[in-house]
Amino acid sequence: MFGYDGTPAPFFIPDHTHTHTHTHTHTAQAQFTCPLTCFSQIKAIKEGSVIRQDSSADTADRRPQRPRLARRNIMDTVWWIAPFALPAVLFALCSLYLLRNPQVLHRRKHLAFSSRHVSHRGGAGERIENTMEAFTHAVEAGTEMLELDCHLTLDGYVMVSHDKNLERQTGHDVPISSLKLQDLPLYRKKLEVTFYVGHYSTGQDRKFALLEDVFKTFPEMPINIEVKENNDLLIKKVSSLVKKYGRESITVWATEDSDIMAKCRKQGPAMPYSFTMRRGILLLVLFYTGLLPFVPLGESLLQFYLPSVINRTYIPEESILKKRFVVYLMEKLTMRKSLFDHLVKRGMQVQLFVCNEESDMDAAFSVGATGVMSDYPTLLSEYLKKHPVPPAM
């Protein structure tokens, strides 16, 4: 009925002559009609199946290709991110490695001293602060560094005094710069310890000390000098005294103000110096961006609050530090052992202040401090005897 190509084959009707013409004609028509009917039915079925197949294909094409499109979108995203992600990953890995191994890029600093025990204001909790009696007592108690502040008198003497105005220390509301040396009043008989609220110190010596007398009396003792006022003459005179007594390597410049520090370094470039407030903030930015391991640092000491003492043993004057959240944030951002360990490996010393209880001393050393400032040199010495220097330090 059908050829090999699917088309209907020719149909031939035999030409026979019968006596029954009508019957023969009817039969011939039936024989002729059946093949055509079959052909039509088969063709319809065939076309119908094609139509159904085409319909199924169209339906399949119209189905949402979600998995395939999702995979394609993911791949497109990966190829777009890859050029940026690979350098970022490499940077992060290099930064982490150099944070732990800074000696690869930086030469280790070698200071002439190492001070775990630092007496704040000469040990302001056990003797009147910044007096010769306080300094002597701290040295006898085993301190390894004296911390003090300086101001100028009217006649140009460099005096050891924390405050510019003498009201808190003496009861006289007058700036130290307005008085001559011989006119300076005595300290109060009983003086509250600034970093241990409610506690007071007393002593036999109530006189203000000359910086030069401190240098003469303790020629080999490392001393940290904080310069609080932007006074060119004061900075010049302090630097001259340091040079006069040949103690550039064991006397540290300290100040919160970067402008003052620039002048200090200009006058005494051979002296080690600590981070200022601005430089300390920059240090944190470098640390959290991963850039710190790549940046050289000129400072030799990092000196900072132990935040946990704020609003507990120390009540700050700054209103912002009286907010609990600010102090909490400060502690979380600054007390990073990985940061301190990195600085120590670069040869710097990390000193936290002011720790007047053993729990605070524990907290400072556990976070990576190499030294602690305290108003109680005897207490700190006893603590250090019970907690000797770790082998890694």
Short mmCIF file of C-alpha atoms in Angstrom, two decimals:
data_model
loop_
_atom_site.label_atom_id
_atom_site.label_comp_id
_atom_site.label_asym_id
_atom_site.label_seq_id
_atom_site.Cartn_x
_atom_site.Cartn_y
_atom_site.Cartn_z
CA MET A 1 0.00 0.00 0.00
CA PHE A 2 2.85 2.38 0.77
CA GLY A 3 6.18 2.78 -0.84
CA TYR A 4 9.46 2.88 1.04
CA ASP A 5 9.23 6.65 1.27
CA GLY A 6 5.77 6.51 2.93
CA THR A 7 3.77 7.67 -0.15
CA PRO A 8 0.79 5.59 -1.41
CA ALA A 9 1.68 3.10 -4.08
CA PRO A 10 -0.37 3.07 -7.39
CA PHE A 11 -3.57 1.10 -7.21
CA PHE A 12 -4.70 -0.69 -10.39
CA ILE A 13 -8.24 -2.06 -10.98
CA PRO A 14 -8.30 -5.21 -13.12
CA ASP A 15 -10.29 -4.83 -16.33
CA HIS A 16 -12.55 -7.90 -16.39
CA THR A 17 -15.90 -8.16 -18.21
CA HIS A 18 -18.65 -9.87 -16.27
CA THR A 19 -22.27 -10.38 -17.00
CA HIS A 20 -23.18 -8.82 -13.71
CA THR A 21 -21.98 -5.34 -14.51
CA HIS A 22 -23.62 -3.57 -11.58
CA THR A 23 -22.19 -6.00 -9.08
CA HIS A 24 -18.77 -5.77 -10.59
CA THR A 25 -18.83 -2.01 -10.53
CA HIS A 26 -19.90 -1.93 -6.87
CA THR A 27 -17.14 -4.34 -5.96
CA ALA A 28 -14.56 -2.35 -7.86
CA GLN A 29 -15.62 0.82 -6.13
CA ALA A 30 -15.37 -0.88 -2.76
CA GLN A 31 -11.97 -2.20 -3.68
CA PHE A 32 -10.91 1.28 -4.76
CA THR A 33 -12.37 3.06 -1.75
CA CYS A 34 -10.84 0.93 0.98
CA PRO A 35 -7.24 1.73 0.19
CA LEU A 36 -8.00 5.41 0.03
CA THR A 37 -9.79 5.26 3.36
CA CYS A 38 -6.90 3.43 4.94
CA PHE A 39 -4.48 5.87 3.44
CA SER A 40 -6.45 8.81 4.81
CA GLN A 41 -6.73 7.25 8.25
CA ILE A 42 -3.05 6.34 8.37
CA LYS A 43 -2.10 9.77 7.13
CA ALA A 44 -4.33 11.40 9.73
CA ILE A 45 -2.89 9.23 12.47
CA LYS A 46 0.61 9.95 11.30
CA GLU A 47 0.01 13.68 11.10
CA GLY A 48 -1.75 13.59 14.46
CA SER A 49 1.17 11.90 16.08
CA VAL A 50 3.52 14.45 14.58
CA ILE A 51 1.32 17.20 15.80
CA ARG A 52 1.28 15.64 19.27
CA GLN A 53 5.04 15.28 19.18
CA ASP A 54 5.45 18.87 18.04
CA SER A 55 3.00 19.96 20.73
CA SER A 56 4.95 18.06 23.35
CA ALA A 57 8.20 19.65 22.15
CA ASP A 58 6.65 23.10 22.26
CA THR A 59 5.37 22.44 25.75
CA ALA A 60 8.78 21.27 26.84
CA ASP A 61 10.37 24.38 25.35
CA ARG A 62 7.88 26.54 27.21
CA ARG A 63 8.65 24.93 30.60
CA PRO A 64 10.69 27.20 32.93
CA GLN A 65 14.34 26.16 32.95
CA ARG A 66 14.92 27.17 36.60
CA PRO A 67 17.72 24.76 37.58
CA ARG A 68 19.62 25.46 34.37
CA LEU A 69 19.15 29.22 34.67
CA ALA A 70 20.16 29.12 38.37
CA ARG A 71 23.34 27.25 37.53
CA ARG A 72 24.08 29.71 34.76
CA ASN A 73 23.54 32.68 37.09
CA ILE A 74 25.81 31.16 39.71
CA MET A 75 28.54 30.57 37.17
CA ASP A 76 28.20 34.11 35.83
CA THR A 77 28.47 35.46 39.37
CA VAL A 78 31.52 33.31 40.09
CA TRP A 79 33.28 34.47 36.94
CA TRP A 80 32.47 38.08 37.79
CA ILE A 81 33.71 37.81 41.39
CA ALA A 82 36.75 35.64 40.71
CA PRO A 83 39.07 38.44 39.47
CA PHE A 84 38.40 40.36 42.68
CA ALA A 85 38.11 37.47 45.13
CA LEU A 86 41.42 35.83 44.29
CA PRO A 87 43.56 38.90 45.08
CA ALA A 88 41.53 39.48 48.25
CA VAL A 89 42.12 35.92 49.43
CA LEU A 90 45.83 36.16 48.65
CA PHE A 91 46.04 39.48 50.51
CA ALA A 92 44.24 38.04 53.54
CA LEU A 93 46.55 35.02 53.65
CA CYS A 94 49.69 37.16 53.31
CA SER A 95 48.44 39.61 55.94
CA LEU A 96 47.68 36.83 58.40
CA TYR A 97 51.05 35.20 57.84
CA LEU A 98 52.96 38.46 58.27
CA LEU A 99 50.89 39.40 61.31
CA ARG A 100 52.23 36.29 62.98
CA ASN A 101 55.68 36.54 61.43
CA PRO A 102 56.52 40.27 61.19
CA GLN A 103 60.27 39.58 61.14
CA VAL A 104 59.89 38.67 57.45
CA LEU A 105 59.43 42.36 56.59
CA HIS A 106 60.57 44.29 59.66
CA ARG A 107 63.74 44.36 61.68
CA ARG A 108 63.05 43.78 65.36
CA LYS A 109 63.55 46.79 67.64
CA HIS A 110 66.02 46.39 70.50
CA LEU A 111 65.38 48.72 73.41
CA ALA A 112 67.91 49.27 76.16
CA PHE A 113 65.34 48.27 78.79
CA SER A 114 62.45 45.91 79.40
CA SER A 115 59.92 47.03 81.97
CA ARG A 116 57.18 44.79 83.33
CA HIS A 117 56.94 46.89 86.49
CA VAL A 118 56.12 50.56 85.91
CA SER A 119 55.38 52.92 88.80
CA HIS A 120 52.66 55.38 87.81
CA ARG A 121 53.56 58.88 89.09
CA GLY A 122 56.26 57.19 91.10
CA GLY A 123 53.77 54.99 92.95
CA ALA A 124 51.00 57.42 93.85
CA GLY A 125 49.17 54.93 96.05
CA GLU A 126 51.95 54.30 98.53
CA ARG A 127 53.54 57.75 98.75
CA ILE A 128 52.58 61.30 97.67
CA GLU A 129 52.73 61.25 93.89
CA ASN A 130 55.78 62.49 91.96
CA THR A 131 57.87 63.26 95.04
CA MET A 132 61.43 62.12 95.59
CA GLU A 133 60.17 59.97 98.45
CA ALA A 134 57.74 58.23 96.08
CA PHE A 135 60.43 57.60 93.46
CA THR A 136 62.86 56.26 96.04
CA HIS A 137 60.24 53.98 97.54
CA ALA A 138 59.26 52.62 94.10
CA VAL A 139 62.87 51.84 93.20
CA GLU A 140 63.37 50.08 96.53
CA ALA A 141 60.17 48.10 95.92
CA GLY A 142 61.62 46.80 92.66
CA THR A 143 60.17 48.99 89.95
CA GLU A 144 61.72 48.81 86.48
CA MET A 145 60.49 52.17 85.19
CA LEU A 146 59.27 55.46 86.63
CA GLU A 147 56.39 57.27 84.93
CA LEU A 148 56.06 61.03 85.48
CA ASP A 149 54.87 64.33 83.98
CA CYS A 150 56.63 67.68 83.62
CA HIS A 151 55.80 71.40 83.64
CA LEU A 152 57.79 74.64 83.71
CA THR A 153 57.85 77.17 86.53
CA LEU A 154 57.87 80.91 85.95
CA ASP A 155 61.64 81.02 86.36
CA GLY A 156 62.22 78.15 83.91
CA TYR A 157 62.72 75.07 86.10
CA VAL A 158 61.43 71.73 84.88
CA MET A 159 59.22 70.41 87.66
CA VAL A 160 57.71 66.96 88.04
CA SER A 161 53.96 67.52 88.29
CA HIS A 162 50.97 65.80 86.77
CA ASP A 163 48.66 68.83 86.75
CA LYS A 164 49.22 72.19 85.18
CA ASN A 165 46.96 73.76 87.80
CA LEU A 166 47.89 73.04 91.41
CA GLU A 167 44.43 73.05 92.98
CA ARG A 168 43.97 69.25 93.18
CA GLN A 169 47.46 68.61 94.47
CA THR A 170 47.93 71.54 96.85
CA GLY A 171 44.60 73.28 97.36
CA HIS A 172 45.90 76.43 95.62
CA ASP A 173 44.04 77.30 92.43
CA VAL A 174 47.06 78.57 90.50
CA PRO A 175 48.97 77.36 87.43
CA ILE A 176 52.48 76.11 88.12
CA SER A 177 53.81 78.29 85.30
CA SER A 178 52.83 81.43 87.24
CA LEU A 179 55.04 80.60 90.24
CA LYS A 180 58.77 80.60 90.80
CA LEU A 181 60.47 77.53 92.20
CA GLN A 182 60.79 78.98 95.69
CA ASP A 183 57.10 79.89 95.77
CA LEU A 184 55.68 76.48 94.98
CA PRO A 185 53.28 75.26 97.70
CA LEU A 186 53.48 71.84 99.33
CA TYR A 187 51.34 68.89 98.36
CA ARG A 188 48.29 68.17 100.48
CA LYS A 189 48.96 65.99 103.52
CA LYS A 190 46.49 63.45 102.20
CA LEU A 191 46.03 63.05 98.45
CA GLU A 192 43.42 60.92 96.71
CA VAL A 193 44.74 58.36 94.25
CA THR A 194 43.33 59.36 90.85
CA PHE A 195 43.09 55.79 89.55
CA TYR A 196 41.80 54.28 92.78
CA VAL A 197 38.84 56.35 93.82
CA GLY A 198 38.28 56.51 97.58
CA HIS A 199 41.90 55.63 98.40
CA TYR A 200 44.45 58.15 99.65
CA SER A 201 48.20 58.36 100.00
CA THR A 202 50.38 60.14 102.54
CA GLY A 203 54.09 60.68 103.09
CA GLN A 204 56.77 62.70 104.78
CA ASP A 205 57.91 64.39 101.58
CA ARG A 206 55.42 66.91 100.20
CA LYS A 207 57.75 68.94 97.99
CA PHE A 208 57.60 69.11 94.19
CA ALA A 209 60.62 67.40 92.63
CA LEU A 210 62.95 68.80 90.02
CA LEU A 211 63.37 66.59 86.96
CA GLU A 212 67.11 67.10 87.17
CA ASP A 213 67.16 65.74 90.73
CA VAL A 214 65.36 62.61 89.54
CA PHE A 215 67.96 62.13 86.81
CA LYS A 216 70.81 62.63 89.28
CA THR A 217 69.37 60.25 91.87
CA PHE A 218 68.39 57.45 89.49
CA PRO A 219 70.87 57.62 86.60
CA GLU A 220 70.22 54.11 85.31
CA MET A 221 66.48 53.90 85.88
CA PRO A 222 64.31 54.00 82.73
CA ILE A 223 61.91 56.95 82.92
CA ASN A 224 58.79 57.65 80.92
CA ILE A 225 58.20 61.41 80.60
CA GLU A 226 54.77 62.60 79.53
CA VAL A 227 54.68 66.11 78.12
CA LYS A 228 51.15 67.49 78.49
CA GLU A 229 51.50 71.04 77.19
CA ASN A 230 52.62 72.33 73.82
CA ASN A 231 55.49 74.39 75.18
CA ASP A 232 58.60 74.63 73.02
CA LEU A 233 60.80 75.78 75.89
CA LEU A 234 59.67 72.93 78.13
CA ILE A 235 60.37 70.35 75.44
CA LYS A 236 63.77 71.86 74.71
CA LYS A 237 64.77 71.88 78.38
CA VAL A 238 63.64 68.31 78.98
CA SER A 239 65.63 67.16 75.95
CA SER A 240 68.69 69.11 77.14
CA LEU A 241 68.54 67.44 80.57
CA VAL A 242 68.21 64.01 78.99
CA LYS A 243 71.29 64.65 76.87
CA LYS A 244 73.21 66.21 79.78
CA TYR A 245 72.86 63.02 81.81
CA GLY A 246 73.39 60.71 78.84
CA ARG A 247 70.12 58.85 79.14
CA GLU A 248 68.65 59.08 75.64
CA SER A 249 68.29 55.30 75.35
CA ILE A 250 66.43 54.86 78.65
CA THR A 251 64.14 57.92 78.60
CA VAL A 252 60.84 57.73 76.73
CA TRP A 253 58.87 60.53 75.11
CA ALA A 254 55.15 60.21 75.83
CA THR A 255 52.19 62.44 75.01
CA GLU A 256 48.65 62.10 73.67
CA ASP A 257 49.14 64.99 71.22
CA SER A 258 50.80 64.27 67.87
CA ASP A 259 51.90 67.88 67.41
CA ILE A 260 53.69 67.82 70.75
CA MET A 261 55.27 64.49 69.88
CA ALA A 262 56.62 65.90 66.62
CA LYS A 263 58.41 68.62 68.57
CA CYS A 264 59.70 66.14 71.14
CA ARG A 265 61.14 63.92 68.44
CA LYS A 266 62.77 66.90 66.76
CA GLN A 267 64.48 67.92 69.99
CA GLY A 268 65.40 64.38 71.08
CA PRO A 269 65.42 62.12 68.01
CA ALA A 270 67.48 59.39 69.69
CA MET A 271 64.90 58.83 72.43
CA PRO A 272 62.32 56.05 72.07
CA TYR A 273 58.74 57.25 71.96
CA SER A 274 55.22 55.92 72.44
CA PHE A 275 52.06 56.10 70.35
CA THR A 276 50.00 59.28 70.49
CA MET A 277 46.21 59.19 70.43
CA ARG A 278 46.07 59.85 66.70
CA ARG A 279 48.71 57.25 65.93
CA GLY A 280 46.94 54.78 68.19
CA ILE A 281 43.73 55.17 66.19
CA LEU A 282 45.71 54.71 62.98
CA LEU A 283 47.24 51.57 64.47
CA LEU A 284 43.76 50.11 65.00
CA VAL A 285 42.68 51.03 61.47
CA LEU A 286 45.75 49.31 60.03
CA PHE A 287 45.14 46.27 62.20
CA TYR A 288 41.51 45.81 61.23
CA THR A 289 42.12 46.40 57.52
CA GLY A 290 44.96 43.89 57.45
CA LEU A 291 47.54 46.52 56.43
CA LEU A 292 49.47 46.63 59.71
CA PRO A 293 51.99 43.88 58.84
CA PHE A 294 53.07 45.85 55.76
CA VAL A 295 53.54 49.25 57.48
CA PRO A 296 56.74 50.31 59.30
CA LEU A 297 56.27 51.80 62.79
CA GLY A 298 58.65 54.20 64.49
CA GLU A 299 57.15 53.88 67.97
CA SER A 300 58.75 51.65 70.58
CA LEU A 301 55.98 51.55 73.18
CA LEU A 302 52.23 51.31 73.24
CA GLN A 303 50.74 52.69 76.47
CA PHE A 304 47.00 52.56 76.92
CA TYR A 305 44.18 52.26 79.43
CA LEU A 306 43.08 48.89 80.64
CA PRO A 307 39.41 49.65 79.82
CA SER A 308 38.02 47.49 82.63
CA VAL A 309 39.29 49.96 85.28
CA ILE A 310 37.22 52.81 83.82
CA ASN A 311 34.18 53.70 85.93
CA ARG A 312 35.32 51.18 88.54
CA THR A 313 38.63 52.15 90.11
CA TYR A 314 39.00 55.19 87.86
CA ILE A 315 36.23 57.75 87.31
CA PRO A 316 37.08 59.74 84.16
CA GLU A 317 36.41 63.43 83.70
CA GLU A 318 35.40 62.94 80.06
CA SER A 319 31.65 62.42 79.85
CA ILE A 320 31.96 60.09 76.86
CA LEU A 321 34.00 57.62 78.92
CA LYS A 322 31.24 57.48 81.51
CA LYS A 323 28.99 55.71 79.01
CA ARG A 324 29.08 51.97 79.54
CA PHE A 325 28.67 51.13 75.87
CA VAL A 326 31.63 53.33 74.89
CA VAL A 327 33.88 51.60 77.39
CA TYR A 328 32.63 48.19 76.24
CA LEU A 329 33.33 49.08 72.62
CA MET A 330 36.77 50.43 73.54
CA GLU A 331 37.64 47.18 75.27
CA LYS A 332 36.49 45.01 72.37
CA LEU A 333 38.37 47.07 69.80
CA THR A 334 41.63 47.66 71.64
CA MET A 335 42.28 44.63 73.82
CA ARG A 336 43.35 42.33 70.99
CA LYS A 337 45.98 39.78 71.89
CA SER A 338 46.90 39.20 68.25
CA LEU A 339 47.64 42.92 67.91
CA PHE A 340 49.78 43.05 71.05
CA ASP A 341 51.62 39.86 70.09
CA HIS A 342 52.43 41.36 66.70
CA LEU A 343 53.86 44.53 68.26
CA VAL A 344 55.90 42.51 70.76
CA LYS A 345 57.37 40.40 67.95
CA ARG A 346 58.45 43.64 66.32
CA GLY A 347 60.33 44.55 69.51
CA MET A 348 57.83 46.96 71.05
CA GLN A 349 56.62 47.05 74.63
CA VAL A 350 52.92 47.14 75.49
CA GLN A 351 52.10 48.76 78.85
CA LEU A 352 48.55 48.98 80.19
CA PHE A 353 47.47 51.30 82.99
CA VAL A 354 46.52 51.82 85.71
CA CYS A 355 46.26 48.44 87.43
CA ASN A 356 45.84 48.77 91.19
CA GLU A 357 44.30 45.37 91.90
CA GLU A 358 45.68 41.91 91.19
CA SER A 359 42.68 41.05 89.03
CA ASP A 360 43.52 44.00 86.78
CA MET A 361 47.14 42.91 86.57
CA ASP A 362 45.94 39.45 85.58
CA ALA A 363 43.70 40.94 82.90
CA ALA A 364 46.49 43.08 81.47
CA PHE A 365 49.06 40.31 81.18
CA SER A 366 46.53 37.76 79.89
CA VAL A 367 45.66 39.98 76.92
CA GLY A 368 49.31 40.29 75.93
CA ALA A 369 50.75 43.29 77.81
CA THR A 370 54.49 43.19 78.44
CA GLY A 371 54.23 45.64 81.34
CA VAL A 372 51.78 47.15 83.78
CA MET A 373 51.59 50.61 85.33
CA SER A 374 50.45 50.70 88.92
CA ASP A 375 50.10 53.21 91.75
CA TYR A 376 51.14 50.43 94.12
CA PRO A 377 54.72 49.33 93.40
CA THR A 378 54.88 46.97 96.37
CA LEU A 379 51.68 45.19 95.33
CA LEU A 380 52.91 44.90 91.74
CA SER A 381 56.28 43.49 92.86
CA GLU A 382 54.53 40.85 94.94
CA TYR A 383 52.31 39.97 92.02
CA LEU A 384 55.29 39.59 89.65
CA LYS A 385 57.07 37.33 92.11
CA LYS A 386 54.09 35.01 91.99
CA HIS A 387 53.89 35.33 88.19
CA PRO A 388 57.44 35.18 86.75
CA VAL A 389 58.29 36.16 83.20
CA PRO A 390 56.82 33.69 80.69
CA PRO A 391 59.44 31.89 78.56
CA ALA A 392 58.07 33.45 75.36
CA MET A 393 58.75 37.01 76.50
#
